Coordinates of C-alpha atoms in Angstrom, one line a residue:
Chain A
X1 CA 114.1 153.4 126.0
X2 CA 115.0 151.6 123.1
X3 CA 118.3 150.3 121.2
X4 CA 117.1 152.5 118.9
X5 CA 117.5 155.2 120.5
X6 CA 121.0 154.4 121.7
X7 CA 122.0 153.7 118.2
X8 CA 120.5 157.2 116.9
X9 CA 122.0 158.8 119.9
X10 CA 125.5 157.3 119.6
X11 CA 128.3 159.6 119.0
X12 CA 129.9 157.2 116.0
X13 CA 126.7 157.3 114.1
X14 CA 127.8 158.6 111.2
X15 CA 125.8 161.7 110.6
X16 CA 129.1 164.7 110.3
X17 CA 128.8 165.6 113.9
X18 CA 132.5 164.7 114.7
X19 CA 133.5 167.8 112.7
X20 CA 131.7 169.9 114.5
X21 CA 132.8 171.3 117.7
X22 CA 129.3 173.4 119.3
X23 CA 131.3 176.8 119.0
X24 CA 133.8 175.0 121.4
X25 CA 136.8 175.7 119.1
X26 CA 135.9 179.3 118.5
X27 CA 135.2 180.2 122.7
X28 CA 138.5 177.8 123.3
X29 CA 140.7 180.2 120.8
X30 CA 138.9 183.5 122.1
X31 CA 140.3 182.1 126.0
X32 CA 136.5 181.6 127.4
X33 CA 137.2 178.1 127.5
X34 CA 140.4 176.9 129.2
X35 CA 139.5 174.3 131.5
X36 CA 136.9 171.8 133.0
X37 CA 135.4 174.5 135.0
X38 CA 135.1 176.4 131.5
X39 CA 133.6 173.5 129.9
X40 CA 130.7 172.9 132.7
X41 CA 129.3 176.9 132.3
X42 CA 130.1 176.1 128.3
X43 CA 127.8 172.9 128.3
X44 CA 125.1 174.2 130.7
X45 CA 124.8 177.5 128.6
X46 CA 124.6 175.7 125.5
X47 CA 122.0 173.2 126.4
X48 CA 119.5 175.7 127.9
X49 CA 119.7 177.9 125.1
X50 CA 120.5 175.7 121.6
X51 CA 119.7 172.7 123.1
X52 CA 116.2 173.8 124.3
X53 CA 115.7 174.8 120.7
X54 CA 117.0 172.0 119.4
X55 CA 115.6 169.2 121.4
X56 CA 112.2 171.6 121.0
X57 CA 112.3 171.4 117.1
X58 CA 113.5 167.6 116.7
X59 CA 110.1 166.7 119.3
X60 CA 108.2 169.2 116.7
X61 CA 109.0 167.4 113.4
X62 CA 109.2 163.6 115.2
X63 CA 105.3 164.7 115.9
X64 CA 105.0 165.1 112.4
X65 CA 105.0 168.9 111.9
X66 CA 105.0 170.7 109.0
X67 CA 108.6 170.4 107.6
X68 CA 108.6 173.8 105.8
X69 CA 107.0 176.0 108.8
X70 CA 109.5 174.2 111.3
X71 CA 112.4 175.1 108.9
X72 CA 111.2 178.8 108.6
X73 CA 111.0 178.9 112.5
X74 CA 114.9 177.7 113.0
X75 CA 116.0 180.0 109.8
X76 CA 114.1 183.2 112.3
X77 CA 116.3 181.3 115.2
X78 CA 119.7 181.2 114.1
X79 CA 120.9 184.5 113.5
X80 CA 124.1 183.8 112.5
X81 CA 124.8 182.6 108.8
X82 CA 127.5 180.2 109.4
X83 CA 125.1 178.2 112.1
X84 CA 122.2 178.0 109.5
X85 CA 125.0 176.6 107.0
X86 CA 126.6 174.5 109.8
X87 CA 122.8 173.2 111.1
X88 CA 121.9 172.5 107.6
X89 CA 125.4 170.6 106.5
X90 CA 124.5 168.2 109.6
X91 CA 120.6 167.9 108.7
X92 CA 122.6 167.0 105.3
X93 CA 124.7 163.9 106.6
X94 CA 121.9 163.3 109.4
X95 CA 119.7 162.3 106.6
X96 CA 121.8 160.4 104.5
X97 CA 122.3 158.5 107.4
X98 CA 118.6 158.2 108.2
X99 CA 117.8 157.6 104.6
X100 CA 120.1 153.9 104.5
X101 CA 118.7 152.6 107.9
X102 CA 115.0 153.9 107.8
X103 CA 112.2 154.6 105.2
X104 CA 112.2 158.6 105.7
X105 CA 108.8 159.9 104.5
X106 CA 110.6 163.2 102.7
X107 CA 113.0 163.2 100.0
X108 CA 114.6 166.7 101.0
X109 CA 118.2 166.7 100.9
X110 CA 118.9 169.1 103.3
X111 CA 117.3 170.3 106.5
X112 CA 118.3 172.0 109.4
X113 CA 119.6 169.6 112.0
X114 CA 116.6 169.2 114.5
X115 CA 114.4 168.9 111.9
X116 CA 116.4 166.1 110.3
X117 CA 116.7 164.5 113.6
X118 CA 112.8 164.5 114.0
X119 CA 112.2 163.3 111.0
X120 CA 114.3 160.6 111.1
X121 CA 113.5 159.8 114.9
X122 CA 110.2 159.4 113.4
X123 CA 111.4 157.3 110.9
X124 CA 113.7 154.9 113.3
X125 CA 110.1 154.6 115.7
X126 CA 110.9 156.8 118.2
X127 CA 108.8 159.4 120.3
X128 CA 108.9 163.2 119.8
X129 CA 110.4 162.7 123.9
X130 CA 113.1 160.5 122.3
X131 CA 113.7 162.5 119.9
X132 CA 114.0 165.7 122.2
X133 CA 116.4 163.9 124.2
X134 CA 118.6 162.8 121.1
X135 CA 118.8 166.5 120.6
X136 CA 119.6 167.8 124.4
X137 CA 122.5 165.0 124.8
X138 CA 123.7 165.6 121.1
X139 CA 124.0 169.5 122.6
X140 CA 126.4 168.6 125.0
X141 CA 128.4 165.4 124.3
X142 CA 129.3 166.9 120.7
X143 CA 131.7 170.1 122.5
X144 CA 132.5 167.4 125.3
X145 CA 134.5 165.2 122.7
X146 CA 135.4 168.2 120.4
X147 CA 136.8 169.4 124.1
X148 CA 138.6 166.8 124.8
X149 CA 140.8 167.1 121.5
X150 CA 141.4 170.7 122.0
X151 CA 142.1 171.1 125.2
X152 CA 143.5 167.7 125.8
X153 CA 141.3 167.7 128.7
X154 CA 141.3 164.1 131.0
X155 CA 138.2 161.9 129.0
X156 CA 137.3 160.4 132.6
X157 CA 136.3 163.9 133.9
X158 CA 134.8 165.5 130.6
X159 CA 132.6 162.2 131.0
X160 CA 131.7 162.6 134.7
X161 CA 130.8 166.1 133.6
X162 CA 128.1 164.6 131.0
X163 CA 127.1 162.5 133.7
X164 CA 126.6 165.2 136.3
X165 CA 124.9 167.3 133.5
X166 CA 122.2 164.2 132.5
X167 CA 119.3 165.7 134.7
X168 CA 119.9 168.7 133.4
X169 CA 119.5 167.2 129.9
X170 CA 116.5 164.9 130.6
X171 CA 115.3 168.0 131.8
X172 CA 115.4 170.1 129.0
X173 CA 114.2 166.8 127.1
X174 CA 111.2 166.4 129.0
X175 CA 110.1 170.8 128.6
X176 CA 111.3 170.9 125.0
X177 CA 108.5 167.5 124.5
X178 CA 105.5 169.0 126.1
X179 CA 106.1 173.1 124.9
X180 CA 102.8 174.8 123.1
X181 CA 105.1 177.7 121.7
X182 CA 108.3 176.4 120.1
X183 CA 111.5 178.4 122.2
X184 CA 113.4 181.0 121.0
X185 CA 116.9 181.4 123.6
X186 CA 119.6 182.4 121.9
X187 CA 123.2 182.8 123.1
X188 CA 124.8 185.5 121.7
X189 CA 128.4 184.7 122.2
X190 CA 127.7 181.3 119.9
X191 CA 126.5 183.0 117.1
X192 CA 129.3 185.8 117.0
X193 CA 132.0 183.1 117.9
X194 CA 130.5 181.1 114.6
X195 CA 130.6 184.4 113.0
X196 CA 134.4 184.9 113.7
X197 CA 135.4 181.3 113.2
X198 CA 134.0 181.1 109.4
X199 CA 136.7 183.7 108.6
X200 CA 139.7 181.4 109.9
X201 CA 141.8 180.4 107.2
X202 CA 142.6 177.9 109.7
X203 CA 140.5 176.1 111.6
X204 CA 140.2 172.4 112.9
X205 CA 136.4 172.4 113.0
X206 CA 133.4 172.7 110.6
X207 CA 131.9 175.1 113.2
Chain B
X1 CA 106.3 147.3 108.6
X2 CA 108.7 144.0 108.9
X3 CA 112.7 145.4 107.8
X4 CA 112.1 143.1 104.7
X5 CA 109.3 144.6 103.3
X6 CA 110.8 147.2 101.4
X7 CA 113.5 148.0 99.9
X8 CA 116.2 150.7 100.7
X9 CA 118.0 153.2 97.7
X10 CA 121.8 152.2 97.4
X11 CA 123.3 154.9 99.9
X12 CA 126.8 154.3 97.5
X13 CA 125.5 154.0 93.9
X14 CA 128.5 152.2 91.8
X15 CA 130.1 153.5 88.9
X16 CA 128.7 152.1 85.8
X17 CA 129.1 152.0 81.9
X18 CA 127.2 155.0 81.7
X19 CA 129.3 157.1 84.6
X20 CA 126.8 157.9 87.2
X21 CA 129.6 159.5 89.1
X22 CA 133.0 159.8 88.9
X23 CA 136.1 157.7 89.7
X24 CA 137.4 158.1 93.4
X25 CA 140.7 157.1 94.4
X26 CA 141.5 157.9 98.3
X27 CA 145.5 158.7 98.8
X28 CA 146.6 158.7 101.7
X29 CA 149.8 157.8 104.5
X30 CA 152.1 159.6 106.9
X31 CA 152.6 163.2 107.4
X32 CA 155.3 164.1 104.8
X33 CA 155.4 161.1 102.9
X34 CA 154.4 163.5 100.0
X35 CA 150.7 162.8 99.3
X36 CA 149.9 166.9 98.8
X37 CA 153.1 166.8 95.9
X38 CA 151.9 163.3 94.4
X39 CA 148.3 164.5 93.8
X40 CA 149.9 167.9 92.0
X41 CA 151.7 165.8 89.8
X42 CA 148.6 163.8 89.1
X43 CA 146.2 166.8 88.2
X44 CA 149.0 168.2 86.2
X45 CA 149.8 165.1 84.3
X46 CA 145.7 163.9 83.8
X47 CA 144.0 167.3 83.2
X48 CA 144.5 167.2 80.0
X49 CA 142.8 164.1 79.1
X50 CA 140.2 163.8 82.7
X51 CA 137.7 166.1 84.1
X52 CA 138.9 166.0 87.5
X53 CA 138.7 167.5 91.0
X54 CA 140.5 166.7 94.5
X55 CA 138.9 166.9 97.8
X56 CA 141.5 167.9 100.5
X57 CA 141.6 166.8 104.4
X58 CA 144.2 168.5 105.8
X59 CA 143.9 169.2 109.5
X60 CA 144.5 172.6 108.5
X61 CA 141.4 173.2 106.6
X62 CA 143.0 175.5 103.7
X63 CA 146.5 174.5 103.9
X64 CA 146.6 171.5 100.9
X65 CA 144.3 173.1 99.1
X66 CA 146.1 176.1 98.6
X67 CA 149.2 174.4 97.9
X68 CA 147.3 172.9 95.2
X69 CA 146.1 176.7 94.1
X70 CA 149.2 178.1 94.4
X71 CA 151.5 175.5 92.3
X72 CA 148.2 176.6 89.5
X73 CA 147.4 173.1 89.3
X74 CA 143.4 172.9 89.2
X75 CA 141.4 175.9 89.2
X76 CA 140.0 176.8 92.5
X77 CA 136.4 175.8 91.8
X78 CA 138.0 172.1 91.3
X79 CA 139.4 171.9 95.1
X80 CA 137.4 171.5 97.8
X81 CA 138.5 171.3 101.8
X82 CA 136.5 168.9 104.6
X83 CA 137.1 169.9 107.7
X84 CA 138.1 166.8 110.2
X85 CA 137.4 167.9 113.9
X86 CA 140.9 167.2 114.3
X87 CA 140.5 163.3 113.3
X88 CA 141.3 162.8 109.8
X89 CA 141.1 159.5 110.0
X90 CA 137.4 159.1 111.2
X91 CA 136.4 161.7 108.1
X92 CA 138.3 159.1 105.5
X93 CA 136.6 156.0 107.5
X94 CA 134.3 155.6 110.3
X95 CA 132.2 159.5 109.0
X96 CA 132.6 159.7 105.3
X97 CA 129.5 161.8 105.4
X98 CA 131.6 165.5 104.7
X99 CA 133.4 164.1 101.7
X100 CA 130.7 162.2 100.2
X101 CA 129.0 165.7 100.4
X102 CA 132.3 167.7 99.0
X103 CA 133.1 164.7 96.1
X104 CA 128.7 164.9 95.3
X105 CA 128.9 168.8 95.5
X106 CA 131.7 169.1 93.0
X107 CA 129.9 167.0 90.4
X108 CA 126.6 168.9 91.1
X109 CA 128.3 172.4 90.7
X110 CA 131.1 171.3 87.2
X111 CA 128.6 168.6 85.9
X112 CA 130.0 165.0 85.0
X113 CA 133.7 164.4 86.1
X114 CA 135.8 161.4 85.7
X115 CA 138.0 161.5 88.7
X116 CA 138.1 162.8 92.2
X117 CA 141.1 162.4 93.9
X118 CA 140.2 162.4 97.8
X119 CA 143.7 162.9 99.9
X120 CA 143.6 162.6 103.4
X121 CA 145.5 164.5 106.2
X122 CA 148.6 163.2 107.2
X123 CA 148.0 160.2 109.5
X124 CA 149.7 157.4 110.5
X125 CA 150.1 153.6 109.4
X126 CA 146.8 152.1 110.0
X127 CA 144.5 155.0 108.5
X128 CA 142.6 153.7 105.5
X129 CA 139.7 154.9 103.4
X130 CA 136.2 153.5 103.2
X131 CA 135.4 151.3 100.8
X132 CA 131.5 153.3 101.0
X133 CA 133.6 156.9 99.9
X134 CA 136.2 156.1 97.3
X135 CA 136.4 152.8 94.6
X136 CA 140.8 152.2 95.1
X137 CA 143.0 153.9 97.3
X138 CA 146.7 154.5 97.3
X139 CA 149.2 154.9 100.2
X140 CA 151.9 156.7 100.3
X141 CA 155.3 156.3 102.2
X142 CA 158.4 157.4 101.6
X143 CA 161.9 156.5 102.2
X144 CA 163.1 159.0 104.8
X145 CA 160.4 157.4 107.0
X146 CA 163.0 154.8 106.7
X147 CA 163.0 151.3 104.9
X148 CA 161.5 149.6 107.5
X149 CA 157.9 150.9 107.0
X150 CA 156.9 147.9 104.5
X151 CA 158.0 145.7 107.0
X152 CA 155.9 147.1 109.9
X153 CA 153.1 146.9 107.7
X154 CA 149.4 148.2 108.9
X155 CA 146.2 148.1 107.1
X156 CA 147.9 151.2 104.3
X157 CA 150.6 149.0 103.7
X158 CA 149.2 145.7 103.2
X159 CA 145.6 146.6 101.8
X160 CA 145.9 149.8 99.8
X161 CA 145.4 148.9 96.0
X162 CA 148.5 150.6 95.5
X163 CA 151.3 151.1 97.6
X164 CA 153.6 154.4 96.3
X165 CA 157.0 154.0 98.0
X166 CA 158.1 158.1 97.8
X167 CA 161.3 160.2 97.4
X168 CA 163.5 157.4 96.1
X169 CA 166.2 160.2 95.2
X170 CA 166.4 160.2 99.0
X171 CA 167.5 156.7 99.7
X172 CA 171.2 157.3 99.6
X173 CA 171.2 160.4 101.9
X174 CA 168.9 158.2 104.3
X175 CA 170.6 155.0 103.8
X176 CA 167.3 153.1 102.9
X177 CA 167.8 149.9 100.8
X178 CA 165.2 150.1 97.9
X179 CA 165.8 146.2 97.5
X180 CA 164.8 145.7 101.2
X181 CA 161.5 147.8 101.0
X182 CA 160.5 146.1 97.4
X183 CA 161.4 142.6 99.7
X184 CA 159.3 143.4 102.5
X185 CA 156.1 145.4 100.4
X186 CA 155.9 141.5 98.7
X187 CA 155.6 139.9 101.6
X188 CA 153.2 142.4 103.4
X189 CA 150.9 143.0 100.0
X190 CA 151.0 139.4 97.8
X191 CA 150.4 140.4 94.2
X192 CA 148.8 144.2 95.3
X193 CA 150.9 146.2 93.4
X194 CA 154.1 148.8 94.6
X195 CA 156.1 151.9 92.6
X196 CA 158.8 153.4 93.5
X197 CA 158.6 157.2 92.9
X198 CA 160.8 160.4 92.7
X199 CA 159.1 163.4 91.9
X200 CA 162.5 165.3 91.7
X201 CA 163.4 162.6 88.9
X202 CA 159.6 162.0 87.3
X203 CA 157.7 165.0 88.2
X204 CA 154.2 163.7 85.6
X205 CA 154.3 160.7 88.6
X206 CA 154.2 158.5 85.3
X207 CA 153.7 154.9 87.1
X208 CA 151.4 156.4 89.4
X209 CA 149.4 158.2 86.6
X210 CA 149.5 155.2 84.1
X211 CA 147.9 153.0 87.2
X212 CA 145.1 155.8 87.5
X213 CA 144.3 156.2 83.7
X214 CA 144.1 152.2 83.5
X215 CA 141.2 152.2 86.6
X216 CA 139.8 154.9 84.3
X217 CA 138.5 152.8 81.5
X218 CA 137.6 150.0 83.3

């Protein structure tokens, strides 16, 4: 446990994710997501499917994978176009970020979001675990807030919902750090809600 | 390896003699105060003589930006939309990270340009731009807001590099006192400069324009 880590970690590091809502604005607008209730079987779904991914990847690059093979293995992940697009928009920012704080040891401009988050985990010091759990908490506390603003739902209880889901996360932290075979979950309401909410004209979220 | 041993790239490289990117002027203020109409003005009345482009950050992701299409102003390749996560004050401020992208895309896909114009969605009195996304920023209120806005100041009142004081033609209908707001933007903003501005009466924007051209060739 590190500063470090808190800083990386922390929802006002600038690194995009504030436009992004986790496919919370699309399941909101499609009436999936109404309430608190909603919100819990929104979160827990999300962070055993993308966030074991997620938290799986950013461990594998923070160990100092192979960039290109790890990027392959998300592209044959993310079915949905608009998730590649929105992944890679926030490996963007993520590693502008990364780049101004830390020495980053690639010059790519854009990666997919775990990836970046590896890489620049790496970068800040931290441990593939770190960097797993950087990726598991940023799974659920990025719909949280976008949930909050939506659904004008009460801050105190969206947060005592992150706090009641934090074993669950350190979970999920702790099996995406020690995996041989990278996951493959998918949830296939997230990537056909991204689907639908790229064709919005109007829309309040980047994804 | 000790933070001062090396050295870290510039994550905002400055404008230089030899334009390594273009001029960006934030504009932003209230909902309404006319920021869409003033930068419509300003495309129409500089696109002869600038390359330019104007990132939009509407809450409604498309909304600006097709206002902007639809009055022909810029071609469409020119306008690009950041979406805010319903905060369009943390995209202009605390996460510039989706405009920096839209104002670094838009010189990377037309080549060299000498101004973006970065408008912001309609916030409220203390939303200002970064000083890490755009190089001057204008605010925009306007006089149905009523004249005491200078007076209440806020950070877009007293530190925007221009203050655009909007819809003059209104004042009589609203019963603002032009005299008053001029008063009170002196007091709030020192020597930082203030126009008054009807587009119904001045539709080229000409003092807001002239101001722009002059950061142009500094």
């Amino acid at each position: 446990m590190s500063t470090t880590l808190l800083l990386l970690a922390d929802g006002r590091f600038p690194a995009g994710g504030h436009a992004h809502s986790g496919g919370l604005e699309a399941a909101v607008t499609a009436g999936r997501v109404r309430d608190l209730d909603d919100l819990d079987a929104f979160l827990r779904g999300r962070l055993a499917t993308v966030g074991l991914v997620s938290a799986a990847f950013a461990a594998a690059a923070c160990a100092g994978g192979d960039i290109h093979t790890l990027e392959a293995g998300l592209d044959a992940r993310t079915l949905s176009p608009a998730l590649r697009k929105a992944s890679r928009a926030q490996g963007r920012a993520l590693l502008r970020a990364g780049r101004t704080l830390w020495t980053l040891p690639t010059a790519e401009r854009e990666l997919h979001h775990p990836v970046a988050l590896g890489v620049v985990a790496a970068a800040a010091g931290l441990t593939p675990a770190e960097a797993a759990l950087t990726a598991a908490y940023g799974t659920v506390t990025g719909p949280a807030s976008a949930a909050v603003r939506l659904l004008g739902l009460d801050p105190y209880a969206t947060h005592a919902l992150v706090a009641r889901l934090a074993p669950d996360c350190d979970a999920v932290a702790a099996r995406a750090a020690t995996v041989d075979d990278l996951p493959a979950c998918s949830a296939p309401l997230l990537d056909i809600g991204a689907e639908t909410h790229a064709t919005w004209e109007v829309r309040l979220f980047a994804s | 390896m000790h933070p001062e041993a090396h050295t870290h790239p510039d994550p905002h490289p400055a404008r230089n003699a030899t334009g390594a990117r273009a001029l960006r002027i934030g504009i932003g203020g209230p909902v309404g105060s006319g920021k869409t109409a003033l930068v419509a003005a300003l495309c129409r009345t500089l696109a002869a003589d600038l390359r330019l482009a104007v990132v939009t950050n509407d809450i409604y992701t498309t909304e600006d930006a097709d206002f902007l299409l639809r009055n022909g102003v810029l071609p469409a390749d020119r306008i690009r939309a950041v979406e805010t996560g319903c905060c369009p004050h943390t995209a202009i401020r605390d996460d510039i990270s989706a405009n920096l992208d839209a104002c670094e895309d838009l010189e990377a896909d037309l080549g060299p340009l000498d101004l973006v114009l970065v408008e912001s969605g309609g916030d409220n009195l203390t939303a200002t731009f970064s000083k890490g996304l755009v190089d001057r920023q204008i605010f925009v209120v306007d006089v149905a807001g009523g004249d005491k806005v200078p007076r209440k100041g806020g950070p877009g009142v007293t530190t925007a590099d221009l203050l655009v004081v909007n819809k003059t033609d209104l004042a009589p209908l609203v019963g603002a006192d032009l005299s008053v707001m001029a008063r009170d933007a002196r007091a709030r903003r020192g020597d930082l400069p203030t126009v008054f501005l009807s587009l119904v009466e001045d539709p080229a924007a000409t003092p807001v324009a002239d101001w722009v051209r002059g950061l142009t060739k500094e």
